[in-house]
Amino acid sequence: MSTRHLLPLLLVALAAAPFAHAQYKWKDANGRMVYSDMPPPTSVAPSAVLQAPARPTPATDSGGSGATAKAAPTPAPAPAAAVAPVQSAADRELEFRKRRLEKAEAERKAADEATRTKQTAAVCEDTRAFLRTLESGSRVAMTNSAGEREFIDDAQRTARIDQARESLRKHCPTT
C-alpha cells in the first residue's frame, strides 16, 4: 500500500484514539482494578467507582477539535429516578409558545388596565370640574333635547351637586 492510502487511515485511527480508552474504573469485590467502557454493575458500591466519564459542558467542550477535556474522577451516574426527564424539542417548543402567549396576555391585560385607569381619571376630573362649577354659584346652562339652552334653577343645581358628589364617592379615588 502506498503512503497516499496510509495517511487517511492513520488520521482516522488518531481521531478515534481518544474514544478507545476505558471510560470507567472501579475496584471489584476481590480488590482488583477493573477498566471498562460499560458502567459498573449495580452490585458495585458508588464509593468503589474511581473514574466515570465526564459529561461535556460548554466550559469543557473543546470546540469540536476532537480533544476531550480531562475531568476529576466522578461518582457513578445517578439512578434513573433521580434524573429529570429530558424534554424533546417539540415539548420545549410547546412550552416556549405557551410562555410567550401567557406573557402577551399579561401585557394585554396590563395595557387594558392602564387605559381603563386613564379613562376613569379623566372622567373623575371632569366630574370634579363640573362640581366646582355648580358649587361656585354662577349660572349654569344646559342644552335640552331640542338643542335649546336652558338655565338650571336652584333645585336642579342641588340635585346635580348631590349626583356629582355621589358619583365621585363611588367611582373616584380621593386625592
Backbone as ProteinMPNN parsed JSONL, in Angstrom:
{"seq_chain_A": "MSTRHLLPLLLVALAAAPFAHAQYKWKDANGRMVYSDMPPPTSVAPSAVLQAPARPTPATDSGGSGATAKAAPTPAPAPAAAVAPVQSAADRELEFRKRRLEKAEAERKAADEATRTKQTAAVCEDTRAFLRTLESGSRVAMTNSAGEREFIDDAQRTARIDQARESLRKHCPTT", "coords_chain_A": {"N_chain_A": [[0.834, -1.175, 0.0], [0.458, 2.237, -0.722], [1.88, 5.276, 0.619], [0.134, 7.251, 0.3], [-2.373, 6.13, 0.69], [-2.151, 5.249, 3.26], [-1.994, 7.494, 4.9], [-4.664, 8.715, 5.19], [-5.874, 6.596, 6.64], [-4.303, 6.521, 8.919], [-4.898, 9.041, 10.01], [-7.638, 8.706, 10.616], [-7.454, 6.693, 12.531], [-6.025, 8.043, 14.525], [-7.867, 10.024, 15.152], [-9.912, 8.549, 16.297], [-8.733, 7.522, 18.536], [-8.912, 8.894, 21.139], [-11.415, 8.052, 22.007], [-11.184, 5.381, 22.435], [-10.118, 4.613, 24.86], [-10.495, 3.267, 28.197], [-13.442, 4.07, 29.948], [-14.615, 3.842, 32.421], [-13.607, 3.121, 35.757], [-13.07, 0.991, 38.409], [-12.999, -0.713, 41.608], [-13.322, -4.142, 42.084], [-15.136, -6.728, 43.952], [-13.083, -8.395, 44.836], [-10.983, -6.694, 45.098], [-9.554, -6.046, 42.835], [-8.516, -3.922, 40.14], [-10.74, -2.687, 37.736], [-11.263, -1.962, 34.387], [-13.366, -0.452, 32.047], [-15.536, 0.162, 29.241], [-18.132, 0.158, 29.734], [-20.706, 0.894, 32.164], [-20.222, 0.157, 35.68], [-21.493, -2.855, 37.299], [-24.606, -2.916, 39.152], [-24.115, -3.976, 41.612], [-21.711, -2.997, 42.484], [-20.478, -0.708, 44.756], [-21.121, 2.832, 44.85], [-18.995, 4.257, 45.976], [-16.808, 2.728, 45.334], [-16.301, 3.198, 42.723], [-13.907, 4.653, 40.813], [-13.426, 6.233, 38.599], [-15.416, 7.846, 36.208], [-16.994, 8.566, 33.06], [-16.753, 11.952, 32.062], [-19.292, 14.324, 31.706], [-19.724, 16.338, 28.884], [-19.503, 19.851, 29.066], [-20.413, 23.25, 28.245], [-18.193, 24.772, 29.074], [-16.083, 22.949, 29.213], [-16.004, 21.902, 26.708], [-14.18, 21.414, 23.764], [-14.613, 22.771, 21.473], [-14.992, 21.236, 19.208], [-12.606, 20.166, 18.272], [-11.838, 17.592, 18.551], [-10.394, 16.774, 20.721], [-10.609, 15.644, 24.087], [-11.814, 16.828, 27.211], [-10.055, 16.708, 30.263], [-11.246, 15.457, 33.257], [-11.942, 15.56, 36.773], [-12.101, 12.565, 38.757], [-15.327, 11.186, 38.793], [-18.307, 10.329, 40.581], [-20.344, 7.358, 40.169], [-23.008, 7.32, 37.692], [-26.113, 8.921, 38.498], [-29.077, 7.317, 39.834], [-31.792, 6.404, 37.639], [-34.254, 7.36, 38.513], [-33.68, 9.68, 39.891], [-32.831, 11.478, 38.009], [-33.865, 14.157, 36.031], [-36.412, 14.023, 33.532], [-35.563, 14.223, 30.091], [-36.58, 16.687, 27.889], [-38.229, 16.653, 24.738], [-37.537, 18.313, 21.625], [-39.897, 19.242, 20.507], [-41.596, 19.363, 22.741], [-40.277, 21.322, 24.239], [-40.591, 23.475, 22.493], [-43.394, 23.766, 22.51], [-43.782, 24.507, 25.192], [-42.366, 26.926, 25.187], [-43.917, 28.441, 23.391], [-46.302, 28.51, 24.842], [-45.5, 29.962, 27.133], [-44.887, 32.357, 25.853], [-47.413, 33.143, 24.854], [-48.777, 33.449, 27.295], [-47.326, 35.576, 28.371], [-47.884, 37.592, 26.481], [-50.65, 37.811, 26.857], [-50.713, 38.719, 29.514], [-49.435, 41.191, 29.181], [-51.299, 42.434, 27.511], [-53.522, 42.579, 29.214], [-52.468, 44.265, 31.17], [-52.107, 46.586, 29.665], [-54.78, 47.13, 28.977], [-55.805, 47.616, 31.54], [-54.333, 49.894, 32.237], [-55.308, 51.7, 30.332], [-58.001, 51.788, 31.092], [-57.709, 52.885, 33.645], [-56.686, 55.431, 33.01], [-58.895, 56.481, 31.605], [-60.851, 56.495, 33.615], [-59.679, 58.307, 35.394], [-59.79, 60.638, 33.838], [-62.587, 61.004, 33.559], [-63.28, 61.353, 36.232], [-61.906, 63.723, 36.812], [-63.289, 65.505, 35.12], [-65.818, 65.367, 36.318], [-65.251, 66.441, 38.841], [-64.565, 69.056, 38.062], [-67.031, 69.916, 37.024], [-68.551, 69.782, 39.365], [-67.248, 71.764, 40.884], [-67.936, 73.962, 39.347], [-70.75, 73.973, 39.649], [-70.919, 74.392, 42.43], [-69.866, 76.91, 42.649], [-71.79, 78.811, 42.281], [-72.343, 80.301, 40.043], [-74.274, 81.039, 37.081], [-75.569, 78.277, 35.335], [-75.905, 76.774, 32.247], [-77.723, 74.364, 30.416], [-78.071, 72.133, 27.641], [-81.057, 71.266, 26.129], [-83.091, 68.493, 24.863], [-84.049, 69.427, 22.481], [-82.071, 71.015, 21.611], [-81.894, 73.515, 22.662], [-80.732, 76.123, 24.827], [-80.974, 76.003, 28.321], [-81.275, 77.459, 31.483], [-80.344, 76.229, 34.676], [-82.294, 75.847, 37.656], [-82.278, 76.526, 41.268], [-83.11, 74.161, 42.606], [-82.601, 72.157, 40.729], [-79.841, 72.531, 40.546], [-78.991, 71.775, 43.143], [-79.754, 69.076, 43.104], [-78.084, 68.128, 41.037], [-75.582, 68.656, 42.146], [-75.622, 66.847, 44.294], [-75.742, 64.435, 42.825], [-73.265, 64.539, 41.47], [-71.433, 64.475, 43.614], [-72.052, 61.959, 44.725], [-71.352, 60.288, 42.593], [-68.586, 60.812, 42.46], [-67.848, 59.824, 44.972], [-68.41, 57.072, 44.722], [-66.965, 56.193, 42.423], [-64.472, 57.445, 42.116], [-61.146, 57.741, 43.273], [-60.085, 59.22, 46.325], [-58.113, 62.078, 46.475]], "CA_chain_A": [[0.0, 0.0, 0.0], [1.258, 3.448, -0.801], [1.719, 6.217, 1.737], [-1.044, 8.069, -0.008], [-3.522, 5.438, 1.277], [-1.912, 5.082, 4.695], [-2.208, 8.755, 5.61], [-6.045, 8.844, 5.675], [-6.128, 5.581, 7.658], [-3.624, 6.965, 10.127], [-5.672, 10.156, 10.555], [-8.867, 8.152, 11.196], [-7.057, 5.986, 13.753], [-5.682, 9.05, 15.531], [-9.083, 10.726, 15.559], [-10.719, 7.644, 17.113], [-7.962, 7.097, 19.702], [-9.398, 9.357, 22.442], [-12.638, 7.357, 22.373], [-10.899, 3.971, 22.615], [-9.643, 4.314, 26.205], [-11.525, 2.843, 29.145], [-14.114, 5.237, 30.498], [-14.969, 3.566, 33.811], [-12.552, 2.471, 36.525], [-13.565, 0.687, 39.747], [-12.438, -1.903, 42.262], [-14.36, -5.157, 42.256], [-15.251, -7.303, 45.294], [-11.794, -9.015, 45.179], [-9.975, -5.647, 45.219], [-8.851, -5.862, 41.577], [-8.925, -2.766, 39.339], [-11.471, -3.068, 36.533], [-11.402, -0.886, 33.422], [-14.381, -0.847, 31.078], [-16.29, 1.232, 28.601], [-19.508, -0.019, 30.204], [-20.799, 1.246, 33.577], [-20.084, -0.999, 36.556], [-22.78, -3.442, 37.68], [-25.249, -2.254, 40.291], [-23.599, -4.535, 42.859], [-20.535, -2.219, 42.877], [-20.866, 0.486, 45.514], [-20.669, 4.071, 44.189], [-17.709, 4.694, 46.508], [-15.759, 1.913, 44.724], [-16.064, 3.695, 41.364], [-12.834, 5.638, 40.889], [-13.491, 7.131, 37.461], [-16.552, 7.694, 35.302], [-16.828, 9.572, 32.007], [-17.255, 13.291, 32.369], [-20.264, 14.83, 30.724], [-19.195, 17.592, 28.337], [-20.227, 21.086, 29.346], [-19.902, 24.292, 27.352], [-16.901, 25.255, 29.537], [-15.043, 21.955, 28.951], [-16.039, 21.492, 25.31], [-13.001, 21.946, 23.089], [-14.993, 23.443, 20.241], [-15.045, 20.323, 18.082], [-11.284, 19.838, 17.758], [-11.599, 16.169, 18.685], [-9.762, 16.508, 22.012], [-11.568, 15.574, 25.189], [-11.37, 17.526, 28.408], [-9.769, 15.843, 31.405], [-12.069, 15.848, 34.403], [-11.652, 14.836, 38.001], [-12.942, 11.375, 38.861], [-16.691, 11.481, 39.218], [-19.002, 9.128, 41.036], [-21.181, 6.668, 39.189], [-24.182, 8.093, 37.33], [-27.238, 8.864, 39.434], [-30.145, 6.422, 39.407], [-32.698, 6.993, 36.654], [-35.363, 8.033, 39.176], [-33.245, 10.979, 40.376], [-32.528, 12.322, 36.873], [-35.055, 14.752, 35.43], [-36.582, 13.543, 32.16], [-35.139, 15.146, 29.057], [-37.713, 17.042, 27.036], [-37.95, 16.669, 23.312], [-37.558, 19.65, 21.043], [-41.299, 19.63, 20.318], [-42.125, 19.755, 24.049], [-39.696, 22.628, 24.591], [-41.223, 24.476, 21.627], [-44.745, 23.989, 23.023], [-43.666, 25.281, 26.434], [-41.962, 28.275, 24.807], [-45.089, 29.129, 22.825], [-47.244, 28.729, 25.934], [-44.992, 31.091, 27.922], [-44.999, 33.575, 25.053], [-48.826, 33.524, 24.855], [-49.11, 33.937, 28.632], [-46.719, 36.897, 28.515], [-48.651, 38.52, 25.644], [-51.936, 38.013, 27.533], [-50.468, 39.564, 30.686], [-49.158, 42.539, 28.687], [-52.559, 42.989, 27.016], [-54.33, 42.92, 30.387], [-51.858, 45.436, 31.803], [-52.411, 47.738, 28.812], [-56.211, 47.42, 29.161], [-55.977, 48.199, 32.872], [-53.79, 51.253, 32.182], [-56.265, 52.507, 29.573], [-59.176, 51.969, 31.94], [-57.324, 53.805, 34.723], [-56.611, 56.776, 32.424], [-60.255, 56.941, 31.306], [-61.504, 56.782, 34.889], [-59.094, 59.546, 35.916], [-60.315, 61.758, 33.043], [-63.998, 61.197, 33.922], [-63.306, 61.898, 37.595], [-61.506, 65.131, 36.758], [-64.41, 66.25, 34.537], [-66.878, 65.436, 37.328], [-64.807, 67.406, 39.86], [-64.678, 70.395, 37.475], [-68.462, 70.235, 36.963], [-68.985, 70.032, 40.739], [-66.744, 73.089, 41.27], [-68.761, 74.958, 38.646], [-72.059, 74.015, 40.304], [-70.778, 74.945, 43.774], [-69.439, 78.313, 42.599], [-72.976, 79.665, 42.314], [-72.57, 81.005, 38.781], [-75.37, 80.48, 36.309], [-75.17, 77.147, 34.518], [-76.879, 76.48, 31.202], [-77.667, 73.025, 29.843], [-78.756, 72.029, 26.363], [-82.125, 70.261, 26.219], [-83.156, 67.555, 23.743], [-84.352, 70.177, 21.26], [-80.893, 71.781, 21.258], [-82.01, 74.872, 23.199], [-80.072, 76.337, 26.114], [-81.848, 76.276, 29.465], [-80.537, 77.664, 32.726], [-80.9, 75.391, 35.729], [-82.688, 76.589, 38.853], [-81.596, 76.095, 42.488], [-83.462, 72.781, 42.923], [-81.834, 71.317, 39.797], [-78.436, 72.671, 40.934], [-78.788, 70.951, 44.338], [-79.845, 67.679, 42.684], [-76.88, 67.815, 40.252], [-74.458, 68.624, 43.089], [-75.717, 65.567, 45.004], [-75.374, 63.377, 41.873], [-71.823, 64.61, 41.212], [-70.734, 64.008, 44.827], [-72.267, 60.51, 44.826], [-70.537, 59.667, 41.541], [-67.199, 60.895, 42.896], [-67.665, 58.94, 46.127], [-68.443, 55.674, 44.265], [-66.076, 55.807, 41.321], [-63.189, 58.135, 42.037], [-60.349, 57.716, 44.499], [-59.89, 60.544, 46.93], [-56.714, 62.513, 46.43]], "C_chain_A": [[0.884, 1.245, 0.0], [1.0, 4.345, 0.402], [0.518, 7.134, 1.53], [-2.299, 7.451, 0.609], [-3.375, 5.274, 2.776], [-2.218, 6.352, 5.491], [-3.664, 8.934, 6.055], [-6.384, 7.83, 6.758], [-5.505, 5.975, 8.986], [-4.39, 8.105, 10.794], [-6.968, 9.674, 11.21], [-8.541, 7.443, 12.499], [-6.715, 6.974, 14.854], [-6.925, 9.794, 16.03], [-9.929, 9.865, 16.477], [-10.02, 7.252, 18.408], [-8.505, 7.626, 21.021], [-10.638, 8.607, 22.918], [-12.395, 5.877, 22.687], [-10.448, 3.64, 24.033], [-10.81, 3.949, 27.128], [-12.129, 4.076, 29.801], [-14.471, 5.06, 31.965], [-13.816, 2.827, 34.488], [-13.104, 2.249, 37.928], [-12.855, -0.532, 40.303], [-13.576, -2.891, 42.475], [-14.326, -5.717, 43.682], [-13.942, -7.933, 45.755], [-10.684, -7.981, 45.325], [-9.173, -5.412, 43.955], [-9.385, -4.627, 40.863], [-9.588, -3.264, 38.06], [-11.616, -1.813, 35.674], [-12.414, -1.334, 32.382], [-14.98, 0.387, 30.425], [-17.772, 1.141, 28.958], [-19.561, 0.372, 31.677], [-20.679, -0.004, 34.453], [-21.446, -1.581, 36.903], [-23.331, -2.76, 38.935], [-24.749, -2.805, 41.617], [-22.361, -3.792, 43.354], [-21.018, -0.943, 43.568], [-20.36, 1.737, 44.797], [-19.32, 4.557, 44.72], [-16.548, 3.899, 45.912], [-15.44, 2.373, 43.312], [-15.054, 4.829, 41.46], [-12.877, 6.644, 39.742], [-14.705, 6.789, 36.621], [-16.398, 8.76, 34.232], [-17.443, 10.898, 32.422], [-18.234, 13.697, 31.284], [-19.754, 16.151, 30.205], [-20.11, 18.755, 28.699], [-19.7, 22.147, 28.405], [-18.52, 24.797, 27.776], [-15.78, 24.272, 29.207], [-15.027, 21.492, 27.517], [-14.887, 22.162, 24.575], [-13.344, 22.607, 21.77], [-14.928, 22.545, 19.035], [-13.69, 19.951, 17.531], [-10.967, 18.367, 17.886], [-10.957, 15.824, 20.014], [-10.835, 16.475, 23.087], [-10.975, 16.253, 26.395], [-11.125, 16.52, 29.515], [-10.572, 16.358, 32.58], [-11.642, 15.034, 35.604], [-12.531, 13.601, 38.048], [-14.309, 11.746, 39.412], [-17.344, 10.205, 39.702], [-19.842, 8.543, 39.914], [-22.405, 7.51, 38.879], [-25.313, 7.882, 38.338], [-28.282, 7.884, 38.933], [-31.12, 7.151, 38.49], [-33.833, 7.76, 37.312], [-34.977, 9.438, 39.619], [-32.969, 11.951, 39.246], [-33.827, 12.846, 36.277], [-35.19, 14.268, 33.993], [-36.182, 14.631, 31.164], [-36.327, 15.413, 28.147], [-37.29, 17.013, 25.572], [-38.031, 18.103, 22.807], [-38.994, 20.136, 20.856], [-41.916, 20.072, 21.64], [-41.58, 21.111, 24.471], [-40.33, 23.737, 23.768], [-42.633, 24.797, 22.116], [-44.71, 24.816, 24.301], [-43.273, 26.72, 26.143], [-43.148, 29.065, 24.269], [-46.12, 29.437, 23.904], [-46.801, 29.912, 26.788], [-45.138, 32.394, 27.165], [-46.447, 34.063, 25.009], [-49.248, 34.075, 26.213], [-48.55, 35.337, 28.849], [-47.5, 37.939, 27.704], [-50.003, 38.83, 26.287], [-51.77, 38.921, 28.745], [-50.193, 41.004, 30.265], [-50.433, 43.201, 28.189], [-53.447, 43.414, 28.186], [-53.782, 44.162, 31.077], [-52.167, 46.701, 30.989], [-53.884, 48.133, 28.942], [-56.469, 48.1, 30.496], [-55.456, 49.637, 32.897], [-54.743, 52.185, 31.431], [-57.504, 52.813, 30.411], [-58.888, 52.963, 33.076], [-57.262, 55.241, 34.206], [-58.008, 57.334, 32.145], [-60.995, 57.314, 32.588], [-60.989, 58.086, 35.47], [-59.638, 60.759, 35.157], [-61.768, 62.049, 33.405], [-64.097, 61.807, 35.317], [-62.924, 63.373, 37.599], [-62.609, 65.995, 36.152], [-65.536, 66.423, 35.551], [-66.504, 66.429, 38.42], [-64.932, 68.842, 39.335], [-66.145, 70.821, 37.409], [-68.996, 70.555, 38.355], [-68.502, 71.398, 41.21], [-67.574, 74.193, 40.616], [-70.12, 75.094, 39.323], [-71.965, 74.674, 41.679], [-70.37, 76.409, 43.775], [-70.618, 79.281, 42.647], [-73.22, 80.418, 41.022], [-73.684, 80.306, 38.013], [-74.845, 79.398, 35.383], [-76.286, 76.871, 33.521], [-76.628, 75.067, 30.681], [-78.419, 73.056, 28.519], [-79.801, 70.931, 26.489], [-82.128, 69.394, 24.965], [-83.463, 68.246, 22.415], [-83.169, 71.023, 20.821], [-80.933, 73.212, 21.768], [-81.293, 74.958, 24.536], [-81.107, 76.661, 27.172], [-80.965, 76.445, 30.693], [-81.185, 76.825, 33.808], [-81.249, 76.267, 36.928], [-82.0, 75.988, 40.074], [-81.903, 74.637, 42.838], [-82.684, 71.816, 42.015], [-80.334, 71.346, 40.143], [-78.129, 71.753, 42.114], [-78.82, 69.463, 43.963], [-78.587, 67.27, 41.917], [-75.629, 67.78, 41.146], [-74.446, 67.294, 43.836], [-75.308, 64.404, 44.085], [-73.86, 63.355, 41.631], [-71.036, 64.103, 42.417], [-70.869, 62.491, 44.973], [-71.408, 59.764, 43.794], [-69.058, 59.689, 41.932], [-66.917, 59.919, 44.043], [-67.572, 57.47, 45.68], [-67.295, 55.31, 43.341], [-64.691, 56.408, 41.329], [-62.434, 58.044, 43.354], [-60.167, 59.13, 45.04], [-58.409, 60.878, 46.915], [-56.546, 63.824, 47.125]], "O_chain_A": [[1.929, 1.282, 0.651], [0.009, 4.178, 1.113], [-0.026, 7.706, 2.474], [-3.203, 8.183, 1.013], [-4.372, 5.17, 3.49], [-2.655, 6.274, 6.639], [-3.889, 9.281, 7.215], [-7.105, 8.156, 7.701], [-6.104, 5.788, 10.046], [-4.517, 8.129, 12.018], [-7.353, 10.191, 12.259], [-9.279, 7.579, 13.476], [-7.084, 6.758, 16.009], [-7.009, 10.149, 17.205], [-10.605, 10.395, 17.358], [-10.662, 6.697, 19.3], [-8.561, 6.855, 21.979], [-10.886, 8.535, 24.122], [-13.304, 5.191, 23.155], [-10.4, 2.46, 24.381], [-11.962, 4.288, 26.857], [-11.415, 5.011, 30.164], [-14.615, 6.049, 32.683], [-13.138, 2.009, 33.866], [-13.557, 3.195, 38.573], [-12.201, -1.281, 39.577], [-14.645, -2.537, 42.974], [-13.57, -5.229, 44.522], [-13.701, -8.005, 46.96], [-9.552, -8.344, 45.643], [-8.202, -4.655, 43.981], [-10.572, -4.315, 40.964], [-9.066, -4.15, 37.384], [-12.028, -0.756, 36.15], [-12.343, -2.459, 31.886], [-14.94, 1.492, 30.968], [-18.569, 1.97, 28.52], [-18.569, 0.204, 32.386], [-21.003, -1.104, 34.006], [-22.455, -0.881, 36.813], [-22.595, -2.11, 39.677], [-24.937, -2.167, 42.653], [-21.988, -3.932, 44.519], [-21.848, -0.204, 43.039], [-19.284, 1.711, 44.199], [-18.573, 5.206, 43.988], [-15.405, 4.353, 45.977], [-14.414, 1.982, 42.754], [-15.31, 5.844, 42.108], [-12.42, 7.777, 39.891], [-14.994, 5.623, 36.352], [-15.734, 9.769, 34.469], [-18.504, 10.951, 33.044], [-18.02, 13.441, 30.099], [-19.382, 17.016, 30.998], [-21.334, 18.643, 28.641], [-18.634, 21.965, 27.816], [-17.741, 25.214, 26.919], [-14.651, 24.689, 28.95], [-14.123, 20.754, 27.127], [-14.649, 23.357, 24.753], [-12.441, 22.971, 21.017], [-14.817, 23.046, 17.916], [-13.615, 19.455, 16.407], [-9.935, 17.917, 17.388], [-10.978, 14.657, 20.404], [-11.837, 17.185, 23.009], [-9.758, 16.252, 26.579], [-11.903, 15.582, 29.687], [-10.577, 17.555, 32.864], [-11.056, 13.96, 35.472], [-13.602, 13.584, 37.441], [-14.428, 12.514, 40.366], [-16.969, 9.113, 39.275], [-20.023, 9.152, 38.859], [-22.811, 8.331, 39.702], [-25.447, 6.817, 38.94], [-28.369, 7.64, 37.729], [-31.253, 8.373, 38.56], [-34.335, 8.722, 36.731], [-35.842, 10.308, 39.717], [-32.878, 13.153, 39.494], [-34.769, 12.088, 36.046], [-34.184, 14.117, 33.3], [-36.44, 15.815, 31.383], [-36.996, 14.486, 27.691], [-36.146, 17.309, 25.228], [-38.537, 18.99, 23.494], [-39.272, 21.323, 21.03], [-42.673, 21.042, 21.674], [-42.314, 21.949, 24.994], [-40.583, 24.825, 24.286], [-43.032, 25.961, 22.137], [-45.52, 25.726, 24.474], [-43.786, 27.641, 26.779], [-43.357, 30.218, 24.644], [-46.742, 30.499, 23.887], [-47.614, 30.769, 27.134], [-45.472, 33.423, 27.752], [-46.694, 35.264, 25.113], [-49.991, 35.055, 26.282], [-49.213, 36.189, 29.44], [-47.747, 39.043, 28.188], [-50.452, 39.976, 26.267], [-52.6, 39.8, 28.978], [-50.662, 41.939, 30.914], [-50.639, 44.394, 28.411], [-54.053, 44.486, 28.152], [-54.549, 45.017, 31.519], [-52.454, 47.755, 31.556], [-54.208, 49.318, 29.009], [-57.254, 49.044, 30.579], [-56.073, 50.506, 33.513], [-54.957, 53.325, 31.846], [-57.99, 53.944, 30.438], [-59.74, 53.784, 33.416], [-57.726, 56.165, 34.875], [-58.28, 58.505, 32.411], [-61.686, 58.332, 32.637], [-61.77, 58.888, 35.982], [-59.916, 61.794, 35.763], [-62.148, 63.212, 33.545], [-64.921, 62.692, 35.547], [-63.538, 64.178, 38.299], [-62.842, 67.109, 36.623], [-66.14, 67.492, 35.639], [-67.359, 67.187, 38.879], [-65.352, 69.738, 40.066], [-66.465, 71.971, 37.709], [-69.792, 71.478, 38.523], [-69.251, 72.124, 41.864], [-67.876, 75.215, 41.233], [-70.592, 76.208, 39.546], [-72.852, 75.442, 42.051], [-70.511, 77.086, 44.793], [-70.453, 80.444, 43.015], [-74.224, 81.121, 40.912], [-73.995, 79.141, 38.26], [-73.816, 79.567, 34.728], [-77.454, 76.751, 33.89], [-75.486, 74.635, 30.526], [-79.292, 73.898, 28.305], [-79.494, 69.811, 26.899], [-81.263, 69.545, 24.103], [-83.169, 67.706, 21.349], [-83.232, 71.682, 19.783], [-80.114, 74.038, 21.367], [-81.251, 73.986, 25.29], [-82.0, 77.481, 26.959], [-80.03, 75.676, 30.915], [-82.409, 76.71, 33.871], [-80.602, 77.281, 37.188], [-81.222, 75.043, 39.94], [-81.017, 73.938, 43.328], [-82.175, 70.793, 42.474], [-79.646, 70.33, 40.048], [-77.131, 71.033, 42.1], [-78.002, 68.683, 44.452], [-78.074, 66.171, 42.128], [-74.727, 66.971, 40.926], [-73.391, 66.68, 43.998], [-74.607, 63.491, 44.521], [-73.247, 62.288, 41.592], [-70.063, 63.368, 42.248], [-69.898, 61.814, 45.31], [-70.814, 58.731, 44.102], [-68.356, 58.694, 41.755], [-65.872, 59.271, 44.073], [-66.75, 56.715, 46.2], [-66.715, 54.231, 43.465], [-63.812, 55.927, 40.615], [-63.011, 58.244, 44.423], [-60.105, 60.099, 44.284], [-57.566, 60.065, 47.293], [-55.435, 64.351, 47.189]]}, "name": "protein", "num_of_chains": 1, "seq": "MSTRHLLPLLLVALAAAPFAHAQYKWKDANGRMVYSDMPPPTSVAPSAVLQAPARPTPATDSGGSGATAKAAPTPAPAPAAAVAPVQSAADRELEFRKRRLEKAEAERKAADEATRTKQTAAVCEDTRAFLRTLESGSRVAMTNSAGEREFIDDAQRTARIDQARESLRKHCPTT"}
